[in-house]
Tab-separated table of C-alpha atoms and ligand atoms in Angstrom:
chain	number	residue	atom	x	y	z
A	136	MET	CA	0.000	0.000	0.000
A	137	SER	CA	1.234	3.432	-0.910
A	138	ALA	CA	1.380	6.097	1.764
A	139	TYR	CA	-0.326	8.457	-0.685
A	140	ASN	CA	-3.938	8.416	-1.724
A	141	ARG	CA	-6.610	10.689	-3.095
A	142	GLN	CA	-7.068	12.267	0.322
A	143	THR	CA	-3.439	13.383	0.240
A	144	PHE	CA	-4.369	15.470	-2.781
A	145	ASP	CA	-6.937	17.344	-0.723
A	146	GLU	CA	-4.394	17.913	2.035
A	147	VAL	CA	-1.243	19.037	0.236
A	148	MET	CA	-2.217	20.153	-3.260
A	149	ILE	CA	-3.584	23.555	-4.217
A	150	GLN	CA	-7.185	22.719	-5.024
A	151	ASN	CA	-7.287	24.113	-8.556
A	152	TYR	CA	-8.093	20.661	-9.954
A	153	ALA	CA	-10.650	18.059	-8.940
A	154	PRO	CA	-9.064	14.811	-10.122
A	155	ALA	CA	-10.825	11.448	-10.321
A	156	GLU	CA	-11.125	9.316	-7.219
A	157	PHE	CA	-8.704	6.701	-8.542
A	158	ILE	CA	-4.975	7.285	-9.005
A	159	PRO	CA	-3.372	5.835	-12.133
A	160	VAL	CA	0.005	4.234	-11.415
A	161	LYS	CA	0.893	2.496	-14.668
A	162	GLY	CA	-0.020	2.627	-18.333
A	163	LYS	CA	0.713	0.651	-21.460
A	164	GLY	CA	-0.839	1.334	-24.842
A	165	SER	CA	-4.457	2.360	-24.243
A	166	ARG	CA	-4.667	0.629	-20.871
A	167	VAL	CA	-4.071	2.169	-17.440
A	168	TRP	CA	-3.977	0.579	-13.979
A	169	ASP	CA	-4.780	2.286	-10.679
A	170	GLN	CA	-3.386	1.843	-7.156
A	171	GLN	CA	-5.743	-1.073	-6.532
A	172	GLY	CA	-4.688	-2.802	-9.738
A	173	ARG	CA	-7.985	-2.040	-11.496
A	174	GLU	CA	-7.650	-1.733	-15.260
A	175	TYR	CA	-9.035	1.095	-17.382
A	176	ILE	CA	-9.341	1.622	-21.121
A	177	ASP	CA	-8.131	5.131	-21.887
A	178	PHE	CA	-10.223	7.135	-24.364
A	179	THR	CA	-8.589	10.403	-23.208
A	180	SER	CA	-4.865	9.912	-23.904
A	181	GLY	CA	-4.105	12.587	-21.324
A	182	ILE	CA	-6.241	15.151	-23.222
A	183	ALA	CA	-4.950	14.365	-26.706
A	184	VAL	CA	-1.363	14.123	-25.475
A	185	ASN	CA	-0.348	10.459	-25.466
A	186	ALA	CA	-1.049	10.054	-29.163
A	187	LEU	CA	1.036	6.879	-29.222
A	188	GLY	CA	-0.494	5.528	-26.032
A	189	HIS	CA	1.218	5.089	-22.696
A	190	CYS	CA	4.929	4.261	-22.563
A	191	PRO	CA	5.373	3.312	-26.239
A	192	ASP	CA	8.529	1.189	-26.540
A	193	GLU	CA	10.106	3.180	-29.367
A	194	ILE	CA	9.679	6.493	-27.508
A	195	VAL	CA	10.798	5.046	-24.172
A	196	ALA	CA	13.964	3.855	-25.916
A	197	VAL	CA	14.742	7.383	-27.155
A	198	LEU	CA	13.949	8.856	-23.734
A	199	LYS	CA	16.359	6.442	-22.057
A	200	GLU	CA	19.099	6.965	-24.588
A	201	GLN	CA	18.920	10.764	-24.527
A	202	GLY	CA	18.483	10.591	-20.738
A	203	GLU	CA	21.955	9.086	-20.537
A	204	THR	CA	23.433	11.530	-23.047
A	205	LEU	CA	22.406	15.171	-22.481
A	206	TRP	CA	19.265	16.611	-20.905
A	207	HIS	CA	19.663	20.331	-20.892
A	208	SER	CA	22.171	22.942	-21.830
A	209	SER	CA	20.068	26.170	-21.998
A	210	ASN	CA	19.641	28.365	-25.030
A	211	TRP	CA	23.167	29.713	-24.696
A	212	PHE	CA	23.939	26.517	-26.608
A	213	THR	CA	21.938	24.715	-29.231
A	214	SER	CA	21.718	20.930	-29.493
A	215	GLU	CA	21.566	18.260	-32.161
A	216	PRO	CA	18.096	16.963	-31.150
A	217	THR	CA	16.781	20.561	-31.211
A	218	LEU	CA	18.065	21.092	-34.726
A	219	GLN	CA	16.821	17.699	-35.851
A	220	LEU	CA	13.290	18.339	-34.611
A	221	ALA	CA	13.192	21.837	-36.093
A	222	THR	CA	14.400	20.518	-39.455
A	223	LYS	CA	11.648	17.892	-39.494
A	224	LEU	CA	8.911	20.386	-38.637
A	225	VAL	CA	10.154	22.825	-41.272
A	226	GLN	CA	10.292	20.066	-43.913
A	227	LYS	CA	6.822	18.765	-43.113
A	228	THR	CA	4.920	22.068	-42.810
A	229	PHE	CA	4.494	25.526	-44.363
A	230	ALA	CA	6.926	26.947	-41.823
A	231	ASP	CA	10.479	28.152	-42.409
A	232	ARG	CA	11.390	28.518	-38.759
A	233	VAL	CA	10.528	27.138	-35.337
A	234	MET	CA	10.832	28.202	-31.715
A	235	PHE	CA	10.456	25.651	-28.940
A	236	VAL	CA	8.685	26.212	-25.629
A	237	ASN	CA	7.262	23.937	-22.935
A	238	SER	CA	3.491	24.039	-23.273
A	239	GLY	CA	0.566	25.112	-25.400
A	240	ALA	CA	0.002	28.316	-23.472
A	241	GLU	CA	3.632	29.301	-23.948
A	242	ALA	CA	3.436	28.542	-27.667
A	243	ASN	CA	0.411	30.837	-27.952
A	244	GLU	CA	2.008	33.465	-25.727
A	245	ALA	CA	4.969	33.451	-28.127
A	246	ALA	CA	2.681	33.576	-31.180
A	247	LEU	CA	0.702	36.547	-29.854
A	248	LYS	CA	3.829	38.422	-28.826
A	249	LEU	CA	5.397	37.722	-32.221
A	250	ALA	CA	2.325	38.938	-34.124
A	251	ARG	CA	2.270	42.130	-32.041
A	252	ARG	CA	6.002	42.721	-32.463
A	253	TYR	CA	5.882	42.087	-36.209
A	254	ALA	CA	3.051	44.623	-36.550
A	255	VAL	CA	4.909	47.197	-34.453
A	256	ASP	CA	8.104	46.664	-36.469
A	257	HIS	CA	6.375	47.111	-39.835
A	258	PHE	CA	3.304	49.277	-39.276
A	259	GLY	CA	3.623	51.041	-35.920
A	260	THR	CA	2.356	50.739	-32.359
A	261	GLN	CA	-1.282	51.464	-33.257
A	262	LYS	CA	-1.514	48.061	-34.961
A	263	SER	CA	-2.168	45.949	-31.873
A	264	LYS	CA	-5.745	44.667	-32.126
A	265	ILE	CA	-6.124	40.913	-31.725
A	266	ILE	CA	-9.310	39.245	-32.951
A	267	ALA	CA	-10.217	36.001	-31.189
A	268	PHE	CA	-13.343	33.864	-30.888
A	269	LYS	CA	-15.970	33.356	-28.240
A	270	GLN	CA	-15.576	30.065	-26.370
A	271	SER	CA	-12.036	29.645	-27.697
A	272	PHE	CA	-9.272	28.281	-25.478
A	273	HIS	CA	-5.624	29.217	-25.843
A	274	GLY	CA	-4.054	28.409	-22.462
A	275	ARG	CA	-3.831	29.840	-18.955
A	276	THR	CA	-1.231	32.602	-18.927
A	277	LEU	CA	-2.765	36.039	-18.419
A	278	PHE	CA	-2.339	36.945	-22.098
A	279	THR	CA	-3.736	33.635	-23.366
A	280	VAL	CA	-6.760	33.593	-21.033
A	281	SER	CA	-7.471	37.168	-22.082
A	282	VAL	CA	-7.321	36.174	-25.747
A	283	GLY	CA	-9.347	33.032	-25.025
A	284	GLY	CA	-13.076	33.535	-25.336
A	285	GLN	CA	-14.206	32.384	-21.891
A	286	ALA	CA	-14.447	35.157	-19.307
A	287	LYS	CA	-14.592	32.642	-16.447
A	288	TYR	CA	-10.904	31.938	-17.081
A	289	SER	CA	-9.778	35.570	-17.390
A	290	ASP	CA	-11.910	37.483	-14.850
A	291	GLY	CA	-10.592	38.174	-11.382
A	292	PHE	CA	-6.912	38.659	-12.100
A	293	GLY	CA	-6.778	42.422	-12.337
A	294	PRO	CA	-6.286	44.427	-15.515
A	295	LYS	CA	-6.150	42.354	-18.690
A	296	PRO	CA	-3.917	42.947	-21.687
A	297	ALA	CA	-5.757	45.446	-23.875
A	298	ASP	CA	-6.976	45.605	-27.477
A	299	ILE	CA	-8.387	42.086	-27.708
A	300	ILE	CA	-11.823	41.596	-29.243
A	301	HIS	CA	-13.988	38.453	-29.246
A	302	VAL	CA	-16.513	37.614	-31.946
A	303	PRO	CA	-18.615	34.487	-32.583
A	304	PHE	CA	-16.816	31.447	-34.025
A	305	ASN	CA	-17.672	30.500	-37.619
A	306	ASP	CA	-19.149	33.975	-38.208
A	307	LEU	CA	-17.159	35.657	-40.961
A	308	GLU	CA	-19.419	38.718	-41.076
A	309	ALA	CA	-18.642	39.376	-37.409
A	310	VAL	CA	-14.924	39.354	-38.217
A	311	LYS	CA	-15.454	41.652	-41.208
A	312	ALA	CA	-17.217	44.102	-38.939
A	313	VAL	CA	-14.222	44.494	-36.591
A	314	ILE	CA	-11.094	43.800	-38.644
A	315	ASP	CA	-9.221	46.898	-39.813
A	316	ASP	CA	-5.710	48.153	-40.423
A	317	HIS	CA	-5.154	48.359	-36.657
A	318	THR	CA	-5.536	44.583	-36.452
A	319	CYS	CA	-2.294	42.659	-35.973
A	320	ALA	CA	-3.652	39.118	-35.661
A	321	VAL	CA	-6.581	36.751	-35.838
A	322	ILE	CA	-6.154	33.616	-33.714
A	323	VAL	CA	-8.350	30.566	-34.217
A	324	GLU	CA	-8.541	26.880	-33.339
A	325	PRO	CA	-9.357	24.937	-36.545
A	326	ILE	CA	-11.510	22.816	-34.255
A	327	GLN	CA	-12.518	24.409	-30.958
A	328	GLY	CA	-11.463	21.681	-28.547
A	329	GLU	CA	-12.111	22.558	-24.921
A	330	SER	CA	-15.433	24.253	-25.609
A	331	GLY	CA	-17.126	21.329	-27.299
A	332	VAL	CA	-15.188	19.904	-30.278
A	333	LYS	CA	-16.575	22.390	-32.806
A	334	PRO	CA	-14.966	22.269	-36.268
A	335	ALA	CA	-14.505	25.500	-38.210
A	336	ASP	CA	-16.338	25.718	-41.544
A	337	PRO	CA	-13.807	25.551	-44.398
A	338	ALA	CA	-15.257	28.773	-45.872
A	339	PHE	CA	-14.761	30.495	-42.511
A	340	LEU	CA	-11.040	29.700	-42.389
A	341	GLN	CA	-10.649	30.645	-46.062
A	342	GLY	CA	-12.424	33.919	-45.334
A	343	LEU	CA	-10.132	34.612	-42.359
A	344	ARG	CA	-7.122	34.026	-44.595
A	345	GLN	CA	-8.410	36.584	-47.095
A	346	LEU	CA	-9.342	39.157	-44.447
A	347	CYS	CA	-5.916	38.828	-42.820
A	348	ASP	CA	-4.227	39.339	-46.197
A	349	GLU	CA	-6.320	42.412	-46.932
A	350	ASN	CA	-5.533	43.946	-43.545
A	351	ASN	CA	-1.878	42.937	-43.117
A	352	ALA	CA	-2.790	40.855	-40.087
A	353	SER	CA	-1.166	37.554	-39.100
A	354	LEU	CA	-3.394	34.493	-39.144
A	355	ILE	CA	-2.534	32.304	-36.146
A	356	PHE	CA	-3.770	28.722	-36.013
A	357	ASP	CA	-3.791	27.291	-32.504
A	358	GLU	CA	-3.189	23.636	-33.309
A	359	VAL	CA	-2.208	22.680	-29.780
A	360	GLN	CA	-5.021	20.123	-29.668
A	361	THR	CA	-5.644	19.481	-33.390
A	362	GLY	CA	-1.979	19.087	-34.328
A	363	LEU	CA	0.232	16.024	-34.618
A	364	SER	CA	-2.227	13.910	-36.605
A	365	ARG	CA	-5.116	14.124	-34.145
A	366	THR	CA	-7.470	14.899	-37.057
A	367	GLY	CA	-5.882	12.349	-39.384
A	368	TYR	CA	-3.681	15.058	-40.947
A	369	LEU	CA	-0.309	16.042	-39.487
A	370	TYR	CA	-1.803	19.487	-38.864
A	371	ALA	CA	-5.463	20.345	-39.397
A	372	TYR	CA	-4.575	23.256	-41.698
A	373	MET	CA	-3.529	20.617	-44.227
A	374	LYS	CA	-7.033	19.201	-44.247
A	375	TYR	CA	-8.575	22.659	-44.662
A	376	GLY	CA	-6.040	23.773	-47.264
A	377	VAL	CA	-5.710	27.130	-45.509
A	378	VAL	CA	-2.152	28.087	-44.573
A	379	PRO	CA	-1.639	30.237	-41.457
A	380	ASP	CA	1.235	32.664	-40.852
A	381	ILE	CA	1.922	31.326	-37.384
A	382	LEU	CA	1.013	27.906	-35.993
A	383	THR	CA	1.245	26.646	-32.435
A	384	SER	CA	1.717	23.035	-31.429
A	385	ALA	CA	2.141	21.250	-28.107
A	386	LYS	CA	0.065	18.523	-26.420
A	387	ALA	CA	1.003	15.409	-28.455
A	388	LEU	CA	4.378	16.747	-29.588
A	389	GLY	CA	6.238	14.952	-26.794
A	390	ASN	CA	3.647	12.184	-26.241
A	391	GLY	CA	3.533	13.383	-22.628
A	392	PHE	CA	6.999	14.830	-22.258
A	393	PRO	CA	6.399	18.597	-22.015
A	394	ILE	CA	7.263	20.516	-25.177
A	395	GLY	CA	5.558	23.087	-27.379
A	396	ALA	CA	6.489	24.779	-30.621
A	397	MET	CA	5.685	27.917	-32.554
A	398	LEU	CA	6.090	27.704	-36.313
A	399	THR	CA	6.231	30.624	-38.707
A	400	THR	CA	7.634	32.116	-41.906
A	401	ASN	CA	11.071	33.661	-42.486
A	402	GLU	CA	9.539	37.101	-42.834
A	403	ILE	CA	7.618	37.113	-39.535
A	404	ALA	CA	10.343	35.248	-37.651
A	405	LYS	CA	12.696	38.201	-38.155
A	406	SER	CA	10.769	40.114	-35.505
A	407	PHE	CA	12.055	37.731	-32.854
A	408	SER	CA	15.648	38.865	-33.099
A	409	VAL	CA	18.223	38.054	-30.416
A	410	GLY	CA	16.891	38.707	-26.915
A	411	VAL	CA	13.298	39.614	-27.844
A	412	HIS	CA	11.752	36.425	-26.431
A	413	GLY	CA	13.002	33.306	-24.665
A	414	THR	CA	12.564	30.485	-22.168
A	415	THR	CA	14.999	28.475	-20.061
A	416	PHE	CA	13.802	24.960	-20.848
A	417	GLY	CA	12.420	25.498	-24.360
A	418	GLY	CA	14.037	23.231	-26.929
A	419	ASN	CA	16.081	21.204	-24.482
A	420	PRO	CA	17.754	18.103	-25.960
A	421	LEU	CA	15.705	15.601	-23.954
A	422	ALA	CA	12.308	16.989	-24.994
A	423	CYS	CA	13.427	17.465	-28.580
A	424	ALA	CA	14.859	13.962	-28.941
A	425	VAL	CA	11.567	12.496	-27.732
A	426	ALA	CA	9.472	14.812	-29.941
A	427	SER	CA	11.645	14.093	-32.949
A	428	LYS	CA	10.774	10.401	-32.717
A	429	VAL	CA	7.110	11.211	-32.042
A	430	VAL	CA	6.946	13.333	-35.210
A	431	ASP	CA	8.509	10.523	-37.274
A	432	VAL	CA	5.897	8.021	-36.173
A	433	LEU	CA	2.896	10.355	-36.316
A	434	SER	CA	3.649	11.736	-39.772
A	435	ASP	CA	4.044	8.346	-41.435
A	436	GLU	CA	1.520	8.001	-44.320
A	437	LYS	CA	0.406	4.506	-43.308
A	438	PHE	CA	-0.089	5.670	-39.751
A	439	LEU	CA	-2.283	8.547	-40.959
A	440	GLU	CA	-4.395	6.217	-43.111
A	441	LYS	CA	-5.044	3.983	-40.141
A	442	ILE	CA	-6.340	6.970	-38.150
A	443	HIS	CA	-9.036	7.570	-40.770
A	444	ARG	CA	-10.182	3.946	-40.495
A	445	THR	CA	-10.160	4.016	-36.683
A	446	SER	CA	-12.088	7.294	-36.776
A	447	GLU	CA	-14.805	5.807	-39.000
A	448	LEU	CA	-15.117	2.811	-36.715
A	449	PHE	CA	-15.289	5.030	-33.627
A	450	MET	CA	-17.947	7.321	-35.129
A	451	GLN	CA	-19.951	4.347	-36.371
A	452	LYS	CA	-19.939	2.676	-32.966
A	453	LEU	CA	-21.012	5.907	-31.280
A	454	ALA	CA	-23.828	6.305	-33.808
A	455	GLU	CA	-24.999	2.739	-33.151
A	456	LEU	CA	-25.070	3.330	-29.413
A	457	ASN	CA	-26.966	6.537	-29.980
A	458	GLN	CA	-29.508	4.803	-32.176
A	459	ALA	CA	-30.188	2.337	-29.393
A	460	LEU	CA	-30.125	4.791	-26.480
A	461	ASN	CA	-30.918	8.252	-27.911
A	462	LEU	CA	-28.497	10.294	-25.800
A	463	PHE	CA	-26.754	12.598	-28.249
A	464	SER	CA	-28.067	15.405	-30.400
A	465	GLU	CA	-24.887	15.433	-32.469
A	466	ILE	CA	-21.689	13.415	-32.894
A	467	ARG	CA	-18.936	15.459	-34.534
A	468	GLY	CA	-15.216	15.979	-34.907
A	469	GLU	CA	-12.347	14.954	-37.134
A	470	GLY	CA	-10.067	11.968	-36.938
A	471	LEU	CA	-9.863	10.938	-33.291
A	472	LEU	CA	-10.981	14.223	-31.764
A	473	ILE	CA	-14.637	13.440	-31.299
A	474	GLY	CA	-17.430	15.193	-29.423
A	475	ALA	CA	-20.843	13.756	-28.596
A	476	GLU	CA	-23.281	16.460	-27.564
A	477	LEU	CA	-25.816	15.335	-24.981
A	478	ASN	CA	-29.410	16.009	-25.963
A	479	ALA	CA	-31.893	18.132	-23.990
A	480	ASN	CA	-32.599	15.348	-21.469
A	481	TYR	CA	-29.009	15.275	-20.239
A	482	GLN	CA	-27.976	18.932	-20.282
A	483	GLY	CA	-25.138	19.794	-17.916
A	484	LYS	CA	-24.520	16.156	-17.053
A	485	ALA	CA	-21.359	15.417	-19.037
A	486	SER	CA	-19.183	15.094	-15.949
A	487	GLU	CA	-21.606	12.560	-14.409
A	488	PHE	CA	-20.988	10.370	-17.448
A	489	VAL	CA	-17.244	10.665	-16.873
A	490	LYS	CA	-17.567	9.511	-13.241
A	491	SER	CA	-19.829	6.671	-14.199
A	492	ALA	CA	-17.432	5.575	-16.969
A	493	ALA	CA	-14.556	5.450	-14.473
A	494	LYS	CA	-16.562	3.031	-12.322
A	495	ASN	CA	-16.845	0.816	-15.387
A	496	GLY	CA	-13.111	0.961	-16.124
A	497	LEU	CA	-13.201	3.607	-18.855
A	498	MET	CA	-11.552	7.013	-19.045
A	499	ILE	CA	-13.383	9.679	-21.065
A	500	LEU	CA	-13.374	13.505	-21.117
A	501	VAL	CA	-15.833	16.346	-21.241
A	502	ALA	CA	-15.662	19.426	-23.459
A	503	GLY	CA	-17.900	21.836	-21.597
A	504	PRO	CA	-20.930	20.763	-19.523
A	505	ASP	CA	-22.876	19.128	-22.369
A	506	VAL	CA	-20.332	17.335	-24.523
A	507	LEU	CA	-18.539	14.026	-24.015
A	508	ARG	CA	-15.113	14.208	-25.619
A	509	PHE	CA	-13.203	11.213	-26.918
A	510	ALA	CA	-9.517	11.552	-27.768
A	511	PRO	CA	-8.085	8.029	-27.691
A	512	ALA	CA	-4.505	7.233	-28.610
A	513	LEU	CA	-4.116	7.411	-32.388
A	514	ASN	CA	-2.660	3.899	-32.392
A	515	ILE	CA	-5.410	2.357	-30.253
A	516	SER	CA	-5.772	-1.301	-31.227
A	517	ASP	CA	-9.059	-2.787	-32.425
A	518	GLU	CA	-9.118	-4.942	-29.310
A	519	GLU	CA	-8.677	-1.957	-26.966
A	520	LEU	CA	-11.328	-0.043	-28.890
A	521	GLN	CA	-13.845	-2.917	-28.741
A	522	GLU	CA	-13.244	-3.380	-25.014
A	523	GLY	CA	-13.624	0.366	-24.445
A	524	PHE	CA	-16.924	0.393	-26.290
A	525	LEU	CA	-18.262	-2.498	-24.191
A	526	ARG	CA	-17.515	-0.379	-21.107
A	527	LEU	CA	-18.979	2.714	-22.758
A	528	GLU	CA	-22.179	0.872	-23.618
A	529	LYS	CA	-22.495	-0.334	-20.034
A	530	THR	CA	-21.968	3.234	-18.804
A	531	LEU	CA	-24.477	4.785	-21.188
A	532	ARG	CA	-27.097	2.147	-20.386
A	533	GLU	CA	-26.735	2.953	-16.699
A	534	MET	CA	-27.226	6.650	-17.390
A	535	VAL	CA	-30.423	6.473	-19.491
B	663	PLP	C1	-4.580	22.496	-24.264
B	663	PLP	C2	-4.671	23.686	-25.142
B	663	PLP	C3	-3.904	24.843	-24.892
B	663	PLP	C4	-3.044	24.997	-23.667
B	663	PLP	O1	-2.002	24.096	-23.631
B	663	PLP	P1	-1.185	23.916	-22.237
B	663	PLP	O2	-0.108	22.952	-22.591
B	663	PLP	O3	-2.163	23.403	-21.241
B	663	PLP	O4	-0.666	25.237	-21.856
B	663	PLP	C5	-3.977	25.874	-25.810
B	663	PLP	N1	-4.764	25.795	-26.893
B	663	PLP	C6	-5.518	24.715	-27.162
B	663	PLP	C7	-6.349	24.678	-28.393
B	663	PLP	C8	-5.511	23.626	-26.284
B	663	PLP	O5	-6.277	22.567	-26.526
């Protein structure tokens, strides 16, 4: 028996989270075991982070090898794994240049600062307006909660960074009404993740691209959740065929080892000249070695094809359950980022479903109060998926 249990959390941890009653101690693939040895099927992958499942052998091998070689040297020195990862990201995306950070919020913080600095450098200090979307989520630093479209995350911390405006998602006319030559950036999630798995309309993203071009504003895609093949494309912009000026990536980049990245063009990157922005840990050799291997596996064509097949199977199984039980008003998403919106009878009850699933040995997520979110590992096996759906069916039947 461990000396630590869930009660310890309530005693020694700041209570800004309310974790599940059970404590995971071990994971392999899409299975997790708790302190009591109970087994769970994981349909969350650590919020779209463990894209290759728990402790994948090939990533563990890299972690061990780099762990015995060089962990950290600071940005006064560069490293081979850093350069290797950057080269891969540049080769595989629109970007010419990369900066590494440690999280999604930091990637967005860097993106927003870069867009502002680029506008100041080229057009003057009056060009500082940032257009963002209601219900959007971009992280928890003061700048990123202020840009995010959910006041509950940004209120109560004193004065907010200024000149940020929020308009409804998927509403191009609303953007047209506020964009002008004082606008430095538009930031958007190609699929709003945290607020309910809501995909952008292709015409909306195309329209944003055009409006940004007309107004000399940078188009920032927050792909922290949608990136790294979560949608069945290495980055979701590739599916939409709309190329941003700045892209942020994190979550799955290290398969659970913390790392984030900001990608951009040569032209914009110039505004981050020596000393303008930085971070102690960002781009350290250990994180970059791990991420470099993750990117190799996740960008493989065969791997991407398999995600489309798994996605179809997942959607089909959810639809079958819904036909039998009539719980969801809509099932939506791309690839293996899937939201099931509870119908009028179950409003506000998403987190009850999560608790009930845990009792049946299944880990699932919410996206807001009314949406169940599924983000399984991208390499989940058919067997793990079938077993997970048996537990999901049991859970849903108990809830109707
Ligand atoms: C998770 C997430 C973030 C924040 O990432 P952190 O690593 O928690 O800072 C930002 N944007 C989107 C779209 C996310 O899903």
